[in-house]
Coordinates of C-alpha atoms and ligand atoms in Angstrom, one line a residue:
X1 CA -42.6 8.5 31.2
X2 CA -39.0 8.0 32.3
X3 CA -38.8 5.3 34.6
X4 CA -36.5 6.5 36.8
X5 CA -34.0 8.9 37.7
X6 CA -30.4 8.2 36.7
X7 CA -28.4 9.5 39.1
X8 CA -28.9 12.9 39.8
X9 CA -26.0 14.1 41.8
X10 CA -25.9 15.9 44.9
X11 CA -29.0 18.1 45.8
X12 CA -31.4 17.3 48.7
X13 CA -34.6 15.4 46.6
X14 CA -37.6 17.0 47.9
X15 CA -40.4 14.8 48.4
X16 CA -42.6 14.3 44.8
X17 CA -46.0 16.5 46.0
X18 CA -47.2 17.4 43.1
X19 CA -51.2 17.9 43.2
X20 CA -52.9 15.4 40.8
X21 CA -54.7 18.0 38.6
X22 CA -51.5 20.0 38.1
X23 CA -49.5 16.8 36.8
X24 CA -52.9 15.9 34.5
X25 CA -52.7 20.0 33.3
X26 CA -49.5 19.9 32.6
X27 CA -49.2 16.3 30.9
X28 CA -51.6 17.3 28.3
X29 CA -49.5 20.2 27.4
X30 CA -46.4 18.7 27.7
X31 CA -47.5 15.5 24.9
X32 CA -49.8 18.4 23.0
X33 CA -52.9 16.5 23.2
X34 CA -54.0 20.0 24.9
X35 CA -53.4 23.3 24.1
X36 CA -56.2 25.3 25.5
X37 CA -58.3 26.0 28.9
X38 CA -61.0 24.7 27.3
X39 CA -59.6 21.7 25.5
X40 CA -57.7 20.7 28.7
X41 CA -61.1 20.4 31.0
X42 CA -62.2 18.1 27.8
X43 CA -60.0 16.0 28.4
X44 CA -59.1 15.6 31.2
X45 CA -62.9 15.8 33.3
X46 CA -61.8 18.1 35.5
X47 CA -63.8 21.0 36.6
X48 CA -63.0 24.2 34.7
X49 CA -62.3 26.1 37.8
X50 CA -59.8 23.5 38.6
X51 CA -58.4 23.7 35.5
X52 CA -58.4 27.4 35.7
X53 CA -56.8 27.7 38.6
X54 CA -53.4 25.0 37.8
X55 CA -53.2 26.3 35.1
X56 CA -52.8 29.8 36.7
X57 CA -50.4 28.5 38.8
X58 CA -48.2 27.2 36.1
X59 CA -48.4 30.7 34.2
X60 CA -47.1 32.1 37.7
X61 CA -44.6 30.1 38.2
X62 CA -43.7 30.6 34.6
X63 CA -43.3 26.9 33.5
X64 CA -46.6 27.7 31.0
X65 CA -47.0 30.4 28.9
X66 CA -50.1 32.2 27.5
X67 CA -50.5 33.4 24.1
X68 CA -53.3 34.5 21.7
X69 CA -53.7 32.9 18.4
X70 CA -52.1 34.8 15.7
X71 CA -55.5 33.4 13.2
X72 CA -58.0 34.9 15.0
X73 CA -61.6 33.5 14.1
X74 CA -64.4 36.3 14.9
X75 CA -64.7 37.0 18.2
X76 CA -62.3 36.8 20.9
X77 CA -59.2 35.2 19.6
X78 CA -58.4 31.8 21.4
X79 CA -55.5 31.3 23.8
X80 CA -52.3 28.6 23.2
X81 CA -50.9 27.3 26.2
X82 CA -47.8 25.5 25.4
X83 CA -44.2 25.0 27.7
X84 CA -42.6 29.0 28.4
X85 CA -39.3 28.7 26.8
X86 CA -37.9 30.8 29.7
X87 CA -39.2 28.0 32.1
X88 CA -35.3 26.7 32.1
X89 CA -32.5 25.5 29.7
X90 CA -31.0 22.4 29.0
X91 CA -27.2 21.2 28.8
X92 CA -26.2 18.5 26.4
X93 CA -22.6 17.2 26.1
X94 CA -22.5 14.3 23.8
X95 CA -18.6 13.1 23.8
X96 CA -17.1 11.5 21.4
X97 CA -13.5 10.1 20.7
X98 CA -11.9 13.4 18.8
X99 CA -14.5 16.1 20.2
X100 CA -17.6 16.6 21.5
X101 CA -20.5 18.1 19.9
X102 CA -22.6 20.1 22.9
X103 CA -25.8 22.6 22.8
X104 CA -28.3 24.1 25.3
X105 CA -31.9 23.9 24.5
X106 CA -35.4 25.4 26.2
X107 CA -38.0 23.0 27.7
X108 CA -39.5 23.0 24.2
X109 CA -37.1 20.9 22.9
X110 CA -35.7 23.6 20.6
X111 CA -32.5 24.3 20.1
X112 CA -31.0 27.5 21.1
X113 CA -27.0 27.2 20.0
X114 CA -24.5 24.2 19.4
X115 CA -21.0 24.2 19.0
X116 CA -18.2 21.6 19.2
X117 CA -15.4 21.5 21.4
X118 CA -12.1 20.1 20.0
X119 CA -10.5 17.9 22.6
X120 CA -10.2 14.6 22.3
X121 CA -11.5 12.1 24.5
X122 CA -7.9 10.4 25.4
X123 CA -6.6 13.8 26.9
X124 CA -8.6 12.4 29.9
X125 CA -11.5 13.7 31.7
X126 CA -10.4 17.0 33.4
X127 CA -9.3 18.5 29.9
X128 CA -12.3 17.4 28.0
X129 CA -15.0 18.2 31.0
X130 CA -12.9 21.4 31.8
X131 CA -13.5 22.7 27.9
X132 CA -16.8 21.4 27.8
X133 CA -18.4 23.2 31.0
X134 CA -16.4 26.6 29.9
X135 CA -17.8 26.1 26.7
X136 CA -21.6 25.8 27.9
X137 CA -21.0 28.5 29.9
X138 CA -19.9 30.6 27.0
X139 CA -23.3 29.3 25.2
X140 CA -25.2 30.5 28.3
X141 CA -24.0 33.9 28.6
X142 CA -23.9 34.7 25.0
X143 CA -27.6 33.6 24.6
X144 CA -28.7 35.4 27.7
X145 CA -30.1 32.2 29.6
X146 CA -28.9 32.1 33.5
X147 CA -27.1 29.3 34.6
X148 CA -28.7 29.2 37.3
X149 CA -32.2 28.1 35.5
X150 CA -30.3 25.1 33.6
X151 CA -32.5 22.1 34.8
X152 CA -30.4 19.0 33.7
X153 CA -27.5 18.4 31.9
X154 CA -26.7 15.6 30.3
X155 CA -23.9 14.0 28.9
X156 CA -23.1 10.9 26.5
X157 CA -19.7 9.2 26.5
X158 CA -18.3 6.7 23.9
X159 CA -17.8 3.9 26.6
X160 CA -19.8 1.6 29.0
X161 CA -21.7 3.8 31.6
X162 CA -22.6 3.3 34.9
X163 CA -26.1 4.9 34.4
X164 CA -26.7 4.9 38.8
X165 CA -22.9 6.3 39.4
X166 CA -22.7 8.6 36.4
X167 CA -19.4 7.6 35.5
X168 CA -17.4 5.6 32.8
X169 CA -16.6 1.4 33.6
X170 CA -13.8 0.2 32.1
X171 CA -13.5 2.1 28.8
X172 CA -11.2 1.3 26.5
X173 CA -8.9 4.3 24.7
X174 CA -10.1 6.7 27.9
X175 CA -7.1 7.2 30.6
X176 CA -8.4 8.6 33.7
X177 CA -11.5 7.8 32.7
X178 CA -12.5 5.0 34.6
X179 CA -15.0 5.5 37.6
X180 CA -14.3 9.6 36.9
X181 CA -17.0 11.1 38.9
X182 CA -18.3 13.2 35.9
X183 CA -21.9 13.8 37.3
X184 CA -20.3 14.5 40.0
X185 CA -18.2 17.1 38.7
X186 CA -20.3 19.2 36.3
X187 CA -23.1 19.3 39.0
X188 CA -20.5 21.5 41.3
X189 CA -20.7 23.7 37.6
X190 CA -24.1 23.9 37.1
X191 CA -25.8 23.0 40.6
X192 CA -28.4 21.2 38.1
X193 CA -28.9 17.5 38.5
X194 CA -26.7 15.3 35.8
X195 CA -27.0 12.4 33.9
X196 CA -24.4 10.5 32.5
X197 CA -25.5 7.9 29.3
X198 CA -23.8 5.8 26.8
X199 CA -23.3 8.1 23.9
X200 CA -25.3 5.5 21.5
X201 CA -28.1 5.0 24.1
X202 CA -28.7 8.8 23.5
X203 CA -28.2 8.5 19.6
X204 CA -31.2 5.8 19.8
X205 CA -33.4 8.1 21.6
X206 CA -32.7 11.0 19.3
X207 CA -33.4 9.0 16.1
X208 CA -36.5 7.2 18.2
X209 CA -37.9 11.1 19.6
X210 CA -38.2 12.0 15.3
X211 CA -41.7 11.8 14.0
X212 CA -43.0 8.8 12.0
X213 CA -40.1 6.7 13.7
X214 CA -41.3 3.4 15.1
X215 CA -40.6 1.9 18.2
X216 CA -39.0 -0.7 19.4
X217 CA -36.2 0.8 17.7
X218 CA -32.1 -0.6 17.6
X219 CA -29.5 2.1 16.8
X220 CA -26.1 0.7 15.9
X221 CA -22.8 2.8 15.9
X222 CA -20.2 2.0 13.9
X223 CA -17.2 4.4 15.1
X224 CA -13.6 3.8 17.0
X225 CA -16.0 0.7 17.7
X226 CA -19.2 -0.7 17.5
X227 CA -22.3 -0.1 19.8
X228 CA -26.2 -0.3 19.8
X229 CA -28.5 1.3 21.5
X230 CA -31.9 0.1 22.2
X231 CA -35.2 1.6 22.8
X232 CA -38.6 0.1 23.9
X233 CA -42.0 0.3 22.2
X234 CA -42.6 2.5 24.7
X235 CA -39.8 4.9 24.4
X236 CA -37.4 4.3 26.8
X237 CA -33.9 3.3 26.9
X238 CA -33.4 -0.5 27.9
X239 CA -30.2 -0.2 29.8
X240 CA -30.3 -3.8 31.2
X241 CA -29.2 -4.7 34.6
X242 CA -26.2 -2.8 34.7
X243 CA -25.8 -0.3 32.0
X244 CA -24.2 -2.6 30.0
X245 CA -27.1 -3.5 27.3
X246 CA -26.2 -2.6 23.9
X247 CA -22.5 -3.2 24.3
X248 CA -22.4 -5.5 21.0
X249 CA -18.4 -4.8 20.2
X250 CA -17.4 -7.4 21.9
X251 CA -19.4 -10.1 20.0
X252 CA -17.0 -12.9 18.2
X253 CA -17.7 -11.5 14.3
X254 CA -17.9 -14.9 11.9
X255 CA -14.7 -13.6 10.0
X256 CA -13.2 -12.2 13.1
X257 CA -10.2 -15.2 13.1
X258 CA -7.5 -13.8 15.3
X259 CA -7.4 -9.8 15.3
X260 CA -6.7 -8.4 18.6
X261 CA -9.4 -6.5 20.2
X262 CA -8.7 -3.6 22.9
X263 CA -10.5 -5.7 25.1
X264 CA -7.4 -8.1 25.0
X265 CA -9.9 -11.1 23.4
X266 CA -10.0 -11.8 19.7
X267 CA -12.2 -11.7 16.7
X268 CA -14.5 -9.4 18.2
X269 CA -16.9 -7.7 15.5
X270 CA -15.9 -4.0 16.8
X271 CA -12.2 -5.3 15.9
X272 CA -13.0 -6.6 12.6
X273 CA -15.6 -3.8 11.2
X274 CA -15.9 -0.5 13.0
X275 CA -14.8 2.9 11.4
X276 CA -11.8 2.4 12.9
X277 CA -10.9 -1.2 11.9
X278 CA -11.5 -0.3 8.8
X279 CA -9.0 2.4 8.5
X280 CA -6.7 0.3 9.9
X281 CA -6.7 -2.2 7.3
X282 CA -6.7 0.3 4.6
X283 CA -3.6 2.3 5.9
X284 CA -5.6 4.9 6.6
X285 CA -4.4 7.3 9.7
X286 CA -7.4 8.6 11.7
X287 CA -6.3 12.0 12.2
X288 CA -4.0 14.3 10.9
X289 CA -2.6 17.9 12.4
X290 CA -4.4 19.4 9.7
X291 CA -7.8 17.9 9.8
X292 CA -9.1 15.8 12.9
X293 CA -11.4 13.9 10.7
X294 CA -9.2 12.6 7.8
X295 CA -9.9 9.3 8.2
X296 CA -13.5 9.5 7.9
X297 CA -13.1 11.8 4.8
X298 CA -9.8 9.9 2.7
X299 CA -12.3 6.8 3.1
X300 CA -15.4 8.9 1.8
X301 CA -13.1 10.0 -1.2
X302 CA -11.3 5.8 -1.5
X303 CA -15.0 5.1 -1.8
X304 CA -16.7 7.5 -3.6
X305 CA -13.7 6.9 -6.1
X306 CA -14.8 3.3 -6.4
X307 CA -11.3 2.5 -5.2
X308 CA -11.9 -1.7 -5.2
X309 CA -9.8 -2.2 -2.1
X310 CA -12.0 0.1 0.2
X311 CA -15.0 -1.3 -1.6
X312 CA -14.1 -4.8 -0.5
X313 CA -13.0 -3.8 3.0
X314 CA -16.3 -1.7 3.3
X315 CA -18.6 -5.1 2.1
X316 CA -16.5 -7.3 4.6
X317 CA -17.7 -5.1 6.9
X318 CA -21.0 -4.5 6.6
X319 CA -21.1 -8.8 6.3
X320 CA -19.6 -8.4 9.2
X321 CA -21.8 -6.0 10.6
X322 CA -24.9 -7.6 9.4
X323 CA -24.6 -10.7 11.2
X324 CA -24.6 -9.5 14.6
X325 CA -27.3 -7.5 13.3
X326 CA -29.4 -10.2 12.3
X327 CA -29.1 -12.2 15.5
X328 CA -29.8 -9.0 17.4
X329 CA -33.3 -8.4 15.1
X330 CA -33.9 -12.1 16.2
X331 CA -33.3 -11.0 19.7
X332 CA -35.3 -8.0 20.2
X333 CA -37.5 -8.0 16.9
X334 CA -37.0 -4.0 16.2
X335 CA -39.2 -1.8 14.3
X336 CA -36.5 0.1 13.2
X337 CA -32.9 -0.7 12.7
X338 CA -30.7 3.1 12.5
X339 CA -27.1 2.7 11.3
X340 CA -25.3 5.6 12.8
X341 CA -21.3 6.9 12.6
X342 CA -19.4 8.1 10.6
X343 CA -19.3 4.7 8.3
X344 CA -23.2 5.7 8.1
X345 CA -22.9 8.3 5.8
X346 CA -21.0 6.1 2.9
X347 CA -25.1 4.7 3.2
X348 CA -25.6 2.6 0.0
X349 CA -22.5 0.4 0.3
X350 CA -23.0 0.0 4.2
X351 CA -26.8 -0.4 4.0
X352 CA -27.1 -2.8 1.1
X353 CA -24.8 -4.7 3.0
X354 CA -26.2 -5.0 6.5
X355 CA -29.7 -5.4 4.7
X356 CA -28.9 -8.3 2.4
X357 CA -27.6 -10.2 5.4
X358 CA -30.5 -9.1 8.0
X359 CA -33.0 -10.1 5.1
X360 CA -31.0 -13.4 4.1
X361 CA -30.7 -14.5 8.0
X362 CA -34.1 -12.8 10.0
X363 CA -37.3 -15.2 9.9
X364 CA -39.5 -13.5 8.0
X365 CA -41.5 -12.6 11.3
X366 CA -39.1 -10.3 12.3
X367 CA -37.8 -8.5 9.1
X368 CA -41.5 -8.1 7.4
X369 CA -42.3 -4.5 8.9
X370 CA -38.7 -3.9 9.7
X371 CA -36.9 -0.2 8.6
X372 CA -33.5 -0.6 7.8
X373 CA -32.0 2.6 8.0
X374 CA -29.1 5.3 8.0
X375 CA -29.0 7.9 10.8
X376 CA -31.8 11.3 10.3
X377 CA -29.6 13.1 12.4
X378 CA -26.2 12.7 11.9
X379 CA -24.0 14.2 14.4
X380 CA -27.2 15.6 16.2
X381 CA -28.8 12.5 17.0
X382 CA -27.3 12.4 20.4
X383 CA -28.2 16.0 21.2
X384 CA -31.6 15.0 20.3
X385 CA -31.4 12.6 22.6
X386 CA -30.2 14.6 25.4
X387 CA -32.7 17.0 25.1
X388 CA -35.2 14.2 25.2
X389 CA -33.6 12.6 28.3
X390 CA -34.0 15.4 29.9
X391 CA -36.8 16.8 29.3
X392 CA -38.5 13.6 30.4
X393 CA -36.9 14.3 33.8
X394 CA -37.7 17.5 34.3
X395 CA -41.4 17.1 33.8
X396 CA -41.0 13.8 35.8
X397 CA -43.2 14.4 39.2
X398 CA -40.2 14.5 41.0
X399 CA -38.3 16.6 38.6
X400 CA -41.9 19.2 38.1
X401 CA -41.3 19.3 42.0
X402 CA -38.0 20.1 41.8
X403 CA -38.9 23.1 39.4
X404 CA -42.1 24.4 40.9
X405 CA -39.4 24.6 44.2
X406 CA -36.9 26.3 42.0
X407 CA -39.2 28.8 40.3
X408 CA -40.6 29.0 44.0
X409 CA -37.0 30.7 44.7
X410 CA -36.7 32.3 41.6
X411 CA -40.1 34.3 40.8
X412 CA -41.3 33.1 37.2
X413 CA -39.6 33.8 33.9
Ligands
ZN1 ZN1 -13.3 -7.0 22.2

């Protein structure tokens, strides 16, 4: 489970009582080790009236639903209990530098519409949080879920978070963003609790929530910078003390010499090899009016093209890249290394790259069951990881008391 809440602004927390044989009911649902009466009593030892009776109590309150089998064995047909998708909706805003890619989802983890919202990042947090909540909104209405049944919403920015505060620290290419109350804000939209996360920390847990992904698990962005996120064997999202695990850009790179980082030192890796660094070097402009994403798409074409220049800068950096790497794989001993951004998807120049370096440094310890990898997800990942976020909150035992109060006022599905 989650181990605890991020900040969840405003609200008044009511006190966790949830009866024990409700949270063991619902827990086997939840994970799917359970998906009948029957099965649930199994496993869990509990008396079948017990069971019987939560279980009721969950249909009621319409967090569970009920339905028969469609292959029927003879006889009477068995009954699925799995998560009602009208037990609530979920809010994802994953920001990014240009725009922001943003969905709602049920409690099932599916997702019910994405879209993206234009704006970018730099036009400062009341444009980009004022387009984003009218925008989720729109998604709401148009899909018929009530805003007033969205249990979490959760949002990823491209800068170091203060997980506690839900806000930004000190981010670099974000005016106004700085200590912005943005939980703050989007709760007075949604009256839903809010949680604000390091937009790679949520890309980790989307690529780490896939099946046959391992855990521990290391997610590295390369973007307008460079970032990792990092997830435990069991799961969760090592933040560190302060929020501020993962923030690798700032490491000296080995070839780094004297180029100026934002962060006014120099030589840092995210100066030297991010998306962004790259472009630089090779003339490239990031946007244009035309298309917001040129950068990202005249390299594609430099390198698909076998232009030699981009080849070379695109080898430096994955060098680069792959050094930090390997020092981190020595640090944290990963299961599975995800290279994500949009230098990700040139994958077999980047990869090779980062991999002949990680193998050539790592002990052999560390790199003999390792996955070096490029992001499943893509541009989804930190969706994905939203969703999981919050559905891990929600079915907390303070967040299933926050919902059996809620369904308490509203009557079920
Ligand atoms: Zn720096």
């Amino acid at each position: 489970m989650h181990k605890s809440g991020g900040y969840v602004a405003g609200g008044t927390t009511p006190s966790p009582t949830v009866p024990v044989a409700l949270r063991r009911v619902l827990d086997l649902v939840v994970s799917g080790e359970a998906t009948s009466r029957a099965e649930i009593a199994r496993r869990s030892g509990l008396a079948r009236s017990t069971v019987g009776q939560q279980v009721d109590h969950l249909l009621h309150r319409g967090i569970l639903q009920e339905l028969e089998a469609r292959e029927s064995v003879r006889g009477r047909p068995p009954r699925i209990l799995t998560i009602s998708p009208q037990a609530g909706t979920i809010a994802v805003a994953d920001i990014d530098t240009l725009s922001t890619e943003i969905a709602i989802a049920d409690l099932t983890h599916r997702v019910l519409a994405r879209d993206t919202v234009d704006i970018p990042v730099d036009s400062g947090p009341q444009a980009v949080l004022d387009g984003v909540t009218e925008r989720l909104l729109g998604l709401l209405a148009e899909h018929g879920r009530d805003p007033a049944r969205v249990r979490e919403v959760v949002v990823g920015l491209p800068g170091p978070v203060d997980f506690q505060q839900g806000c930004a620290v000190r981010p670099t290419g974000m005016p106004g963003w700085d200590g912005y109350p943005v939980a703050e804000r989007l709760r007075e939209s949604f009256l839903a609790p809010v949680v604000v996360d390091n937009d790679v920390n949520l890309m980790a847990l989307g690529e780490a929530s896939q099946d046959n992904v391992d855990t521990p698990l290391l997610c590295i962005k390369i973007a307008s910078g460079i970032g990792a996120g990092i997830i435990t064997a069991d799961g969760d999202v090592y933040r560190g003390a302060d929020g501020a695990a993962g923030d690798i850009g700032h490491i000296r790179a080995i070839g780094g010499g004297e180029v100026l980082c934002s962060c006014g030192n120099v030589g840092c890796v995210g100066a030297v090899a991010s998306h962004r660094a790259l472009l630089r070097s090779l003339g490239i402009p990031e946007a244009t009016g035309e298309d917001a994403l040129h950068g990202a798409h005249a390299l594609a074409q430099l390198v698909a093209n076998s232009d030699p220049r981009a080849l070379h800068a695109l080898r430096q950096a994955a060098t680069e890249i792959g050094e930090v790497v390997a020092m981190l794989v020595h640090m944290f001993n990963p299961r599975t290394l995800v290279l994500g951004g949009p230098l990700s998807e040139l994958r077999d120049d980047l990869l090779s790259g980062v991999r002949a370096v990680v193998y050539q440094r790592a002990l052999p310890l560390a790199t003999r069951k390792l996955t070096i990898t490029t992001t499943q997800l893509g541009t989804s990942a930190g969706i994905h990881g939203g969703i999981a976020l919050a559905t891990r909150d929600i079915f907390s035992t303070p967040g299933l008391a926050r919902l059996l109060a809620a369904e308490r006022g509203q009557g079920g599905a």
